[in-house]
Every structure is written in structure tokens, then in C-alpha cells.
mmCIF file of C-alpha atoms in Angstrom:
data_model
loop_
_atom_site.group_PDB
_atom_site.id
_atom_site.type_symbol
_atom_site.label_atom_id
_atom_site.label_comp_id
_atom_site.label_asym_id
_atom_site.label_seq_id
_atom_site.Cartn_x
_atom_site.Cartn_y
_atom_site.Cartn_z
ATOM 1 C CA UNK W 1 29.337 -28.797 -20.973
ATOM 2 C CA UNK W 2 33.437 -29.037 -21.960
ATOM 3 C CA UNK W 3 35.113 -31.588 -20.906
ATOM 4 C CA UNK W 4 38.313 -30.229 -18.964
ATOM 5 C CA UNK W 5 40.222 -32.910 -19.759
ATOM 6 C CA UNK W 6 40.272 -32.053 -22.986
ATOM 7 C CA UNK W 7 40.868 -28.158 -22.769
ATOM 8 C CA UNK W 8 44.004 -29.589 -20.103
ATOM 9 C CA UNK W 9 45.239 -31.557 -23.087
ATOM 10 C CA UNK W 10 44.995 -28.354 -25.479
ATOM 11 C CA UNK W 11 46.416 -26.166 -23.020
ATOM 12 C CA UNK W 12 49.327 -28.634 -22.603
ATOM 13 C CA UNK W 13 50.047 -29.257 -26.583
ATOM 14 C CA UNK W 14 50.516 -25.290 -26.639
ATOM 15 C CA UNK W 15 52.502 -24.517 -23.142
ATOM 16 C CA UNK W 16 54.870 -27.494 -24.384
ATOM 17 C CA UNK W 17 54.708 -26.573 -28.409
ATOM 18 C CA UNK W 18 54.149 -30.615 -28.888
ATOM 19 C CA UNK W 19 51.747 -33.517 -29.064
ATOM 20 C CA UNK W 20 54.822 -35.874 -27.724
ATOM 21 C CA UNK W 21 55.964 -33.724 -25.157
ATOM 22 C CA UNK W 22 52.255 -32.767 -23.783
ATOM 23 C CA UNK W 23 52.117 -36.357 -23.736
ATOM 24 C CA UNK W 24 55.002 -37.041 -21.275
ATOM 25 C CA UNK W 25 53.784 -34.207 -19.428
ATOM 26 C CA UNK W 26 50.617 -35.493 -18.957
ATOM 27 C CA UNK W 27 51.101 -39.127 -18.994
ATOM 28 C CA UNK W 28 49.405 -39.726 -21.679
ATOM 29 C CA UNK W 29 50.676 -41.161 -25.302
ATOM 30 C CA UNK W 30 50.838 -38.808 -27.943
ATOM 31 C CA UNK W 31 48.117 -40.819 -29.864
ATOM 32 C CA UNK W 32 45.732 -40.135 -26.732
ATOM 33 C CA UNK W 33 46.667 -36.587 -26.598
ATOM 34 C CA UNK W 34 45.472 -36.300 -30.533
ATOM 35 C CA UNK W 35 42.487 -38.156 -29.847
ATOM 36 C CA UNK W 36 41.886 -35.598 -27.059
ATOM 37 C CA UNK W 37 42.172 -32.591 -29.196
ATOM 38 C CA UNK W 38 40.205 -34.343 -32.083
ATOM 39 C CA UNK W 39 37.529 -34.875 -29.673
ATOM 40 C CA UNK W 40 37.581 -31.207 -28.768
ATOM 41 C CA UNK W 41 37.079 -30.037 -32.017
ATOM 42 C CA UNK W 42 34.251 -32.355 -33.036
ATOM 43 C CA UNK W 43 32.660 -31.129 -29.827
ATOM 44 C CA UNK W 44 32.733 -27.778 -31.153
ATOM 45 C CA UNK W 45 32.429 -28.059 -34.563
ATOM 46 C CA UNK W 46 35.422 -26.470 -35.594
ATOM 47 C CA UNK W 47 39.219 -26.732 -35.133
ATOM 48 C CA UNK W 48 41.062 -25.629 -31.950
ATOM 49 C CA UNK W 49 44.937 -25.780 -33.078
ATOM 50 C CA UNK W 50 46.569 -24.724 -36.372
ATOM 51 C CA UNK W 51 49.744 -27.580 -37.200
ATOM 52 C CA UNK W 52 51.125 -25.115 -40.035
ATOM 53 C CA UNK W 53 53.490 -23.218 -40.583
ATOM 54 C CA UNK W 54 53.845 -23.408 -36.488
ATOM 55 C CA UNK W 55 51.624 -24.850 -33.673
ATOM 56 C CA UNK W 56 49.566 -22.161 -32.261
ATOM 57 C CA UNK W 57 45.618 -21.605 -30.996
ATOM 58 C CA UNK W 58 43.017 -20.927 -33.306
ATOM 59 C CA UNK W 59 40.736 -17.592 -32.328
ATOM 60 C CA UNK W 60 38.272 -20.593 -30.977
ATOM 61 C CA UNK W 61 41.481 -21.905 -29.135
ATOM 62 C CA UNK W 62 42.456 -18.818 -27.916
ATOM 63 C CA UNK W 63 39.121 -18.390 -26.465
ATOM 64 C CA UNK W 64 38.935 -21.846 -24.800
ATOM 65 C CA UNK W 65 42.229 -21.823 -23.335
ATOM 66 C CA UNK W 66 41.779 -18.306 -21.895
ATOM 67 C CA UNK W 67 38.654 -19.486 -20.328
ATOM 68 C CA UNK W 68 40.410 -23.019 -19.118
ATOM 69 C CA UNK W 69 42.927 -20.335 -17.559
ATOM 70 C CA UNK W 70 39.976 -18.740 -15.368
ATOM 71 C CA UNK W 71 38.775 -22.138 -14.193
ATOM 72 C CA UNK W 72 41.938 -23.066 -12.830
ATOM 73 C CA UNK W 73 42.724 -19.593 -10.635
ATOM 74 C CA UNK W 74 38.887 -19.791 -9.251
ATOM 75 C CA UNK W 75 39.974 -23.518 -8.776
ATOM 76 C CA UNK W 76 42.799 -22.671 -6.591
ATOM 77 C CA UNK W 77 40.773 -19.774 -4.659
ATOM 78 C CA UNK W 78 38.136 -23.375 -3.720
ATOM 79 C CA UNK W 79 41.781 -25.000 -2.571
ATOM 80 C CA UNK W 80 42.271 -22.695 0.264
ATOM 81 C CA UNK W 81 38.363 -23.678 1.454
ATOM 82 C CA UNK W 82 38.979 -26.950 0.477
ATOM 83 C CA UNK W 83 42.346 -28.417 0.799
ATOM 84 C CA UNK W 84 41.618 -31.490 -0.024
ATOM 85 C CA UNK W 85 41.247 -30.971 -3.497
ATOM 86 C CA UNK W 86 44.514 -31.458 -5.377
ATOM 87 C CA UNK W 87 47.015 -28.835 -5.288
ATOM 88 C CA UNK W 88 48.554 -27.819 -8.663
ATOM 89 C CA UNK W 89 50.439 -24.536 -9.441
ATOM 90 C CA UNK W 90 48.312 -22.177 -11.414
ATOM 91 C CA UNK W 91 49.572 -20.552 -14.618
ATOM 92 C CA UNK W 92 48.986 -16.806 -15.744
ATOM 93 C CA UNK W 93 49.293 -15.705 -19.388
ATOM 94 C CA UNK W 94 50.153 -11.974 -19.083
ATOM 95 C CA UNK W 95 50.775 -9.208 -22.044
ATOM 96 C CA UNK W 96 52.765 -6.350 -21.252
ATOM 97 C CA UNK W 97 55.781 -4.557 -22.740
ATOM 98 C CA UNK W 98 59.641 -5.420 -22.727
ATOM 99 C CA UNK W 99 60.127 -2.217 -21.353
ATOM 100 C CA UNK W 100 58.290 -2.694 -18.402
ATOM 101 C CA UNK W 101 59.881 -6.725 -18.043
ATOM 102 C CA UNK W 102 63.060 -4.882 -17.891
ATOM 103 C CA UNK W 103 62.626 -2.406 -15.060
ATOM 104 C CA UNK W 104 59.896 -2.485 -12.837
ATOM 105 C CA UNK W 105 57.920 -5.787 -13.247
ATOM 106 C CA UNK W 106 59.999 -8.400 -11.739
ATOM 107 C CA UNK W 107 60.559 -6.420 -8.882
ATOM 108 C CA UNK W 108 56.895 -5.690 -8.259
ATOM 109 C CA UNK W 109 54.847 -9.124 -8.459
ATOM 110 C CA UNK W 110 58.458 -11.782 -7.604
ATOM 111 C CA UNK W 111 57.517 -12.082 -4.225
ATOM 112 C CA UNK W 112 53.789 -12.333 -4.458
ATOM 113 C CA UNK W 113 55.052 -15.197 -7.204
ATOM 114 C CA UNK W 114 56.848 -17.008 -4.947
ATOM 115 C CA UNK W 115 54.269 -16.473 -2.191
ATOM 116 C CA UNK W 116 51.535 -17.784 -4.160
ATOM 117 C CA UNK W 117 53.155 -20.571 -6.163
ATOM 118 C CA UNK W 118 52.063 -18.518 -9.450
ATOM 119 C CA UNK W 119 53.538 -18.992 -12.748
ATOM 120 C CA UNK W 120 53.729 -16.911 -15.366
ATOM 121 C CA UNK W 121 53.484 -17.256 -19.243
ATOM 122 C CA UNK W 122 54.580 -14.013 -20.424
ATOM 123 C CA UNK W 123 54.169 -12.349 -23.772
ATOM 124 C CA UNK W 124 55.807 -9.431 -24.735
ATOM 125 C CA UNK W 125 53.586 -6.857 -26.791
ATOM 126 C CA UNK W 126 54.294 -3.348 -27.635
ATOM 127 C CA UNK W 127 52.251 -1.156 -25.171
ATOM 128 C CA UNK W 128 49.998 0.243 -28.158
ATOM 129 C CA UNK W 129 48.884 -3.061 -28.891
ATOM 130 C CA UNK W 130 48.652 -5.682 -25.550
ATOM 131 C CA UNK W 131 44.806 -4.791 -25.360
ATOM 132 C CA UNK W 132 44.048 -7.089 -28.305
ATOM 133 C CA UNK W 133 45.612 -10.112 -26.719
ATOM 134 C CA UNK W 134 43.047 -9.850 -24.242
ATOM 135 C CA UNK W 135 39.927 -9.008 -26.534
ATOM 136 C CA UNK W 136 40.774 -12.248 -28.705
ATOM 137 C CA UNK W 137 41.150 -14.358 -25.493
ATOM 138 C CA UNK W 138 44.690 -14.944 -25.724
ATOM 139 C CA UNK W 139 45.632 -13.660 -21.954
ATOM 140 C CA UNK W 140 44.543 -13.274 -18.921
ATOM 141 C CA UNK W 141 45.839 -10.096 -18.332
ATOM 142 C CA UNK W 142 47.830 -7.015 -20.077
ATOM 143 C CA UNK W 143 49.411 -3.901 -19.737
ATOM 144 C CA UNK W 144 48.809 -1.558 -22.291
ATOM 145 C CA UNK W 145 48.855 2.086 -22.854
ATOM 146 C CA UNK W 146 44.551 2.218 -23.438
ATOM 147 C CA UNK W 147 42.614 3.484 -21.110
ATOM 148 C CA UNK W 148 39.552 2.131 -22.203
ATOM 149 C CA UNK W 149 38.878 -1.395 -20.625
ATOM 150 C CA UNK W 150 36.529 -4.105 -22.826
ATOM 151 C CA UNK W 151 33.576 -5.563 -22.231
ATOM 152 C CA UNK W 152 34.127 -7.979 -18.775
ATOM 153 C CA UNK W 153 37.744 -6.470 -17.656
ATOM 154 C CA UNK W 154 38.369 -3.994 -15.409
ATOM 155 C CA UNK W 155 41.312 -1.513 -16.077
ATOM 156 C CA UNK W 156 43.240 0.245 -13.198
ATOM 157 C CA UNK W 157 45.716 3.124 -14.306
ATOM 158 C CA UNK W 158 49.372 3.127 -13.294
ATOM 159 C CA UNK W 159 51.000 5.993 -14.361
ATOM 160 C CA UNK W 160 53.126 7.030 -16.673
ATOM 161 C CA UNK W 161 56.846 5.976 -18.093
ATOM 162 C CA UNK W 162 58.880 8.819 -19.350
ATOM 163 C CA UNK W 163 60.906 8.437 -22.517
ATOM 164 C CA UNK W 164 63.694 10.233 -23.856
ATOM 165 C CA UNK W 165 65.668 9.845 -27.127
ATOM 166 C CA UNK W 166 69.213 8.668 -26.005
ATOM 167 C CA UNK W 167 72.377 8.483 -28.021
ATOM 168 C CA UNK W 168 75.952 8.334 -27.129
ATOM 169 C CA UNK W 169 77.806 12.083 -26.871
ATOM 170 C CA UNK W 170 79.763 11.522 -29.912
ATOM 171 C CA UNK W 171 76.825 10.417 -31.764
ATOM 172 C CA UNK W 172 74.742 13.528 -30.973
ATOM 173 C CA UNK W 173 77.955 15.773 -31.418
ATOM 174 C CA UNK W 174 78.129 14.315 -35.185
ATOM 175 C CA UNK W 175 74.698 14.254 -36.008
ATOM 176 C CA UNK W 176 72.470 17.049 -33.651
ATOM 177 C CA UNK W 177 75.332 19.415 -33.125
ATOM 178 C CA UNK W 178 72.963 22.245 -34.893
ATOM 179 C CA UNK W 179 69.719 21.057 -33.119
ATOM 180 C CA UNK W 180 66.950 19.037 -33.361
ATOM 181 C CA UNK W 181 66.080 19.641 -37.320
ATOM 182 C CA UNK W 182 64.789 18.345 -40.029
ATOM 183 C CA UNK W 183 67.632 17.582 -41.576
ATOM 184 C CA UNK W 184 69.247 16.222 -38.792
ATOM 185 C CA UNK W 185 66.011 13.724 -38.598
ATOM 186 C CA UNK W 186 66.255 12.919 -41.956
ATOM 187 C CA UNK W 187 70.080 11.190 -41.861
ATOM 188 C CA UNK W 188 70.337 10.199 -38.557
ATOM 189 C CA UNK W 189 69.872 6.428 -37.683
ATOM 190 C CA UNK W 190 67.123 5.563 -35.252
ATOM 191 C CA UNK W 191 66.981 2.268 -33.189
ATOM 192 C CA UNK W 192 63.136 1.327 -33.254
ATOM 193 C CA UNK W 193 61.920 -1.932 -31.435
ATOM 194 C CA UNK W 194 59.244 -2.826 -33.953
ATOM 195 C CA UNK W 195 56.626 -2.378 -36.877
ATOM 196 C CA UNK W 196 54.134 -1.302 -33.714
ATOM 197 C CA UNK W 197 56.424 1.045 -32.243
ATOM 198 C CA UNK W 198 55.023 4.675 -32.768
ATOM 199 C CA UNK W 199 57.325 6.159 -29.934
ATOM 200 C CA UNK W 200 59.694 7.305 -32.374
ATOM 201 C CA UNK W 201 57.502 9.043 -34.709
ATOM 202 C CA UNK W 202 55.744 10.269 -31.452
ATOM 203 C CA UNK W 203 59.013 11.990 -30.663
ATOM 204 C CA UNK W 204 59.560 13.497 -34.520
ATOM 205 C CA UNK W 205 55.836 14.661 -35.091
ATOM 206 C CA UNK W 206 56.845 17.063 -31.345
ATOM 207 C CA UNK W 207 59.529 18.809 -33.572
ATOM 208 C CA UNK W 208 56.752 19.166 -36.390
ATOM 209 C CA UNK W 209 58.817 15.996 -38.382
ATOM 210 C CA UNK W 210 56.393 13.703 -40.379
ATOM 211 C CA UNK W 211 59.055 12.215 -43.315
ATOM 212 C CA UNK W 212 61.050 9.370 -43.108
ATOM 213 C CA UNK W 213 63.682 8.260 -41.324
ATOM 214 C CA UNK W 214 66.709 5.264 -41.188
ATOM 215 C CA UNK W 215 66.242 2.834 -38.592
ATOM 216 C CA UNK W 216 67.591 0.038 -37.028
ATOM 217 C CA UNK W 217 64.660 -2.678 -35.889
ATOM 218 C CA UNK W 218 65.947 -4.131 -32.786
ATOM 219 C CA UNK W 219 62.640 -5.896 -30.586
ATOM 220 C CA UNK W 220 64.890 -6.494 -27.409
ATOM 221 C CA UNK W 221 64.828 -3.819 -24.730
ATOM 222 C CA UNK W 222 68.583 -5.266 -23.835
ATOM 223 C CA UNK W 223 69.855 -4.685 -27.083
ATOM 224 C CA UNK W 224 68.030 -1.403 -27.871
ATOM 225 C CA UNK W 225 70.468 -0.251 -24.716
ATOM 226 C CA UNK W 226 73.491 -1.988 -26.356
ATOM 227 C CA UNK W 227 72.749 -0.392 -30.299
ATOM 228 C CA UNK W 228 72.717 3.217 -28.728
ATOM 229 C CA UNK W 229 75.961 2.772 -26.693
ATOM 230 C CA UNK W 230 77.477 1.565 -29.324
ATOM 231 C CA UNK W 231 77.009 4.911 -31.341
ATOM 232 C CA UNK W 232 74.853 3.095 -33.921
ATOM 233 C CA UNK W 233 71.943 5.454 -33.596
ATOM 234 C CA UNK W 234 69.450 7.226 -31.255
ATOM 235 C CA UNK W 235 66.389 5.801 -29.890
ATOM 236 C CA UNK W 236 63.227 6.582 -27.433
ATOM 237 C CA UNK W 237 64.239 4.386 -23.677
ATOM 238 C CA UNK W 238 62.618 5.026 -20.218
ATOM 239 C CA UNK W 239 64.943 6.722 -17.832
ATOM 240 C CA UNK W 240 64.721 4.035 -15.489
ATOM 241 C CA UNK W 241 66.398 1.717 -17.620
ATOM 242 C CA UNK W 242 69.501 3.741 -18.700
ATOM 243 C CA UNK W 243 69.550 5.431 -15.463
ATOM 244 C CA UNK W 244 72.943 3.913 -14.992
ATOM 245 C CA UNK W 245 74.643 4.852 -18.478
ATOM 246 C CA UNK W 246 73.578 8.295 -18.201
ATOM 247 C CA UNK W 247 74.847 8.763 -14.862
ATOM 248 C CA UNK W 248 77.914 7.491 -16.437
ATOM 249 C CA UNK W 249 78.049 9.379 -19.317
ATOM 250 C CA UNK W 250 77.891 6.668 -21.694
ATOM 251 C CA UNK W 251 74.634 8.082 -22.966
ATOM 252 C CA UNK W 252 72.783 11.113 -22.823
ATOM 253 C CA UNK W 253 69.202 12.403 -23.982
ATOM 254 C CA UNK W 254 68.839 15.102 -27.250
ATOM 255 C CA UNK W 255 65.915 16.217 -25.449
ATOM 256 C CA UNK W 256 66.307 16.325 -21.474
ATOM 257 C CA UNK W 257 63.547 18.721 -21.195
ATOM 258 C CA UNK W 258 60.789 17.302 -23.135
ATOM 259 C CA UNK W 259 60.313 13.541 -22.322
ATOM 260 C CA UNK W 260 57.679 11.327 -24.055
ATOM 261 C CA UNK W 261 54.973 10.880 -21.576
ATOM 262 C CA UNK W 262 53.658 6.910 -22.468
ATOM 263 C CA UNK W 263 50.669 6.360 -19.609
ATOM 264 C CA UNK W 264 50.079 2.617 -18.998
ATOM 265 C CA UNK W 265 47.412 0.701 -17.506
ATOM 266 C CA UNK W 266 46.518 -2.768 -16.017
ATOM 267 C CA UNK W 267 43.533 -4.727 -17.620
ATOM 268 C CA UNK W 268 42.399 -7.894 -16.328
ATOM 269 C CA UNK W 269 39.058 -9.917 -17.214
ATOM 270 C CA UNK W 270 36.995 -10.113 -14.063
ATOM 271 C CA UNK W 271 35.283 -12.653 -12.072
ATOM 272 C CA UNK W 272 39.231 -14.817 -12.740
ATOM 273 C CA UNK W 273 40.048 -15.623 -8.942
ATOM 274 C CA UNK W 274 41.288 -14.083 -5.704
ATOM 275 C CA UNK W 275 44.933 -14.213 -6.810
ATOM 276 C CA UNK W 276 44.397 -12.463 -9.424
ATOM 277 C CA UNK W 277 42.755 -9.554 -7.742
ATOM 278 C CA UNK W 278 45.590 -9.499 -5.199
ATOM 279 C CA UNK W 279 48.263 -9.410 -7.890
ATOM 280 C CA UNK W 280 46.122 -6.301 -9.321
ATOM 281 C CA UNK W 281 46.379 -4.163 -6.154
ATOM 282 C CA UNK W 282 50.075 -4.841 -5.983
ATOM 283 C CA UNK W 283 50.729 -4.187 -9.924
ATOM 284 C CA UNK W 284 48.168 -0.668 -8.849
ATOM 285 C CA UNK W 285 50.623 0.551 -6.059
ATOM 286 C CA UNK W 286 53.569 0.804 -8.639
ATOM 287 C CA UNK W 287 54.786 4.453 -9.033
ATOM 288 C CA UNK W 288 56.010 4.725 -12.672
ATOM 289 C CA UNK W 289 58.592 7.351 -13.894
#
């Protein structure tokens, strides 16, 4: 059997990136702490955190602290059958894409947050690519654009985001003023968010484009927004977020009539708690566009 005490000290080394910190978090001197994770790893015969070049999980880590996660939400669900137990805010370590951080997620699941006393430990993944955080163990939960779930997760569908490839007018005017072509595609800067990004090349294979292309990297959803108004190229955004610039005519789409359809969907491990499940039926009553 694991000794939780030992997969709370682990779990506390990585949520505070520090032996000396998990130690003031957990009362404990940084010494104890290491003995703590030492012990861990003898238990299992192999190690649990890698110290170089950064602090971060092993795969075996991953997998432990995943699991450590699940204890404590089926904890809390024995809390509300058993208040005398001792009450401690749970923490959720979610996957799911900037774009969706940036427009419909903190509306959805805030109030259920503050409701619950749920915390979050976000991390931001491209949609093509969330579903492996939660194969290696590494969260809880993810939104990705896969519809097929993995073995002990369930997978509800949410829709689909609609993308469009904004630019400024001028830009467009000096760039696309002969239509979406080949040559156009082949000198005019793009604003991609990352080496997992495929939206754009989604977008340039429609108009039968497979060469390359210049591009800006830019992995912030913010500043993707803030490179295209400033005329410094064009890239793929969901309406929802640029709503607002369009309307003002600070940007505008080269393709109105042909969005990007990316569908995404909600995968969670089961058998991880009763506030889990409830967050799921919220996150499934989200209408995407």
C-alpha cells in the first residue's frame, strides 16, 4: 500500500516547484521533505522527480500524483457524509487550450469553483495534443479536439469552435488584394501559436496550399490578437474572441465564408469523485461557436 504522506509531500515539491518551499507549506523541514520523497522512490524502486535541468514528475510521478489527485476528490465526496473528517480544498489539474481559457472557460465552471471550493492547476495544451496529458497521468482532465476517449475516461463532445484567418484591412489590402493564392501564401506572414499548431496549415491545404510559409510563433492567445492588429501578419482566431475588433473594424477575416470547423471534447478519467462529474455536466451544456 502507498503511503499518502509521501505522495502529499511529492505533490507539494511539484505544486510549489521546491523542496524548501513544500517544506513551509507543509510544516515540515526541507530535509524531511527529501527524506519523504527518497522514501517514495525506494518504495517503488525507481525515481519519482527529475532535479535537472528543471524540477518536474517522472512518467512514474506523473502517474502517482494523478492518482494522489483522485484520492483526494473521492476524499472530499466522504466529507459531505462525513464532516468530521478534515476539510481541505481539493485541487484539479486540467489540460485544455488557451483559446478556450480566453473565451468561454472561466465563464462556464467560476461559479461552480467558488461553490465548491475547487482549485484549479491549469495547463495549457494545443487542442491536437491535451489527450496525452491524460494518457501519461499528468491530469485529471482535458479538452482536446479527439474524439476517441482512453482506456478508463469517459469523453463527452462539446461542439465545435469556428476559426477564421484574421488580419487587419490594410494588411489584407497589401497582401490578398488578388485573392487567396499561392503566391499570396507564400510571402505573407502568418502568426502561428506553436510547433503543434496545424490550424494554419489546416486553413492553406483548403486552398490546395501545401509549401511553406513565414510565420511569427506567438503561444499566447492575448498576443496572437495583439500581432494581427498590429498589421504584423494573419492568423487562424475563434470569432468569439475577436468578436469585438471585427465589429470595430480593426480586423477582418480573408475568408468570412469558409471558417475552420475545430470540434472539441471533454475527457475525464472515471470513478475521480462527485465534483468532478458535476463539473462535467456543466463543461457538457456549453454551446461552442
Amino acid at each position: 500500500m502507498l503511503d499518502y504522506k509521501l505522495l502529499e509531500a511529492l505533490a507539494t515539491v511539484i505544486e510549489c516547484d521546491g523542496f524548501e518551499r513544500a517544506g513551509d507549506a507543509l510544516g515540515l523541514s526541507q530535509s524531511a521533505v527529501s527524506q519523504r520523497i527518497k522514501a517514495l522512490e525506494i518504495r517503488l524502486g525507481q525515481p519519482v522527480l527529475l532535479r535537472h535541468p528543471h524540477l518536474q514528475p517522472t512518467p512514474a510521478g506523473r502517474r502517482l500524483l494523478n492518482h494522489y489527485q483522485q484520492v483526494q476528490l473521492l476524499e472530499r465526496d466522504l466529507r459531505g457524509t462525513l464532516p468530521t473528517l478534515e476539510e481541505a480544498a481539493p485541487r484539479l489539474r486540467i489540460a485544455l487550450n488557451a483559446d478556450s481559457l480566453v473565451t468561454w472557460w472561466a465563464d462556464t465552471v467560476g461559479q461552480f469553483c467558488q461553490a465548491e471550493g475547487l482549485l484549479l492547476d491549469l495547463v495549457i495544451e494545443d487542442q491536437d495534443v491535451g489527450l496525452k496529458r491524460l494518457r501519461d497521468g499528468d491530469v485529471a482532465a482535458c479538452l482536446c479536439a479527439s474524439a476517441q476517449p482512453i482506456a478508463g475516461a469517459r469523453c463527452v463532445p462539446l461542439g465545435k469552435m469556428l476559426y477564421h484567418p484574421f488580419a487587419t484591412p490594410d494588411y489584407i489590402e497589401q497582401y490578398f488584394s488578388h485573392g487567396l493564392k499561392a503566391d499570396a501564401f507564400r510571402h505573407a506572414p502568418a502568426i502561428v501559436f506553436g510547433p503543434h499548431d496545424r490550424l494554419q496549415h489546416r486553413f492553406l491545404e483548403q486552398y490546395g496550399y501545401h509549401g511553406t510559409f513565414p510565420y511569427h510563433l506567438c503561444p499566447s492567445s492575448e498576443g496572437f490578437v495583439r500581432l494581427a492588429t498590429a498589421g504584423m501578419g494573419y492568423g487562424m482566431m475563434p470569432w468569439m474572441q475577436v468578436a469585438p475588433w471585427v465589429e470595430q473594424g480593426l480586423l477582418a477575416s480573408l475568408a468570412p465564408q469558409q471558417p475552420l470547423e475545430v470540434p472539441l471534447y471533454w475527457h475525464f478519467w472515471r470513478h475521480s469523485g462527485q465534483a468532478l462529474d458535476r463539473l462535467t455536466q456543466i463543461i457538457g451544456n456549453v454551446r461552442l461557436q
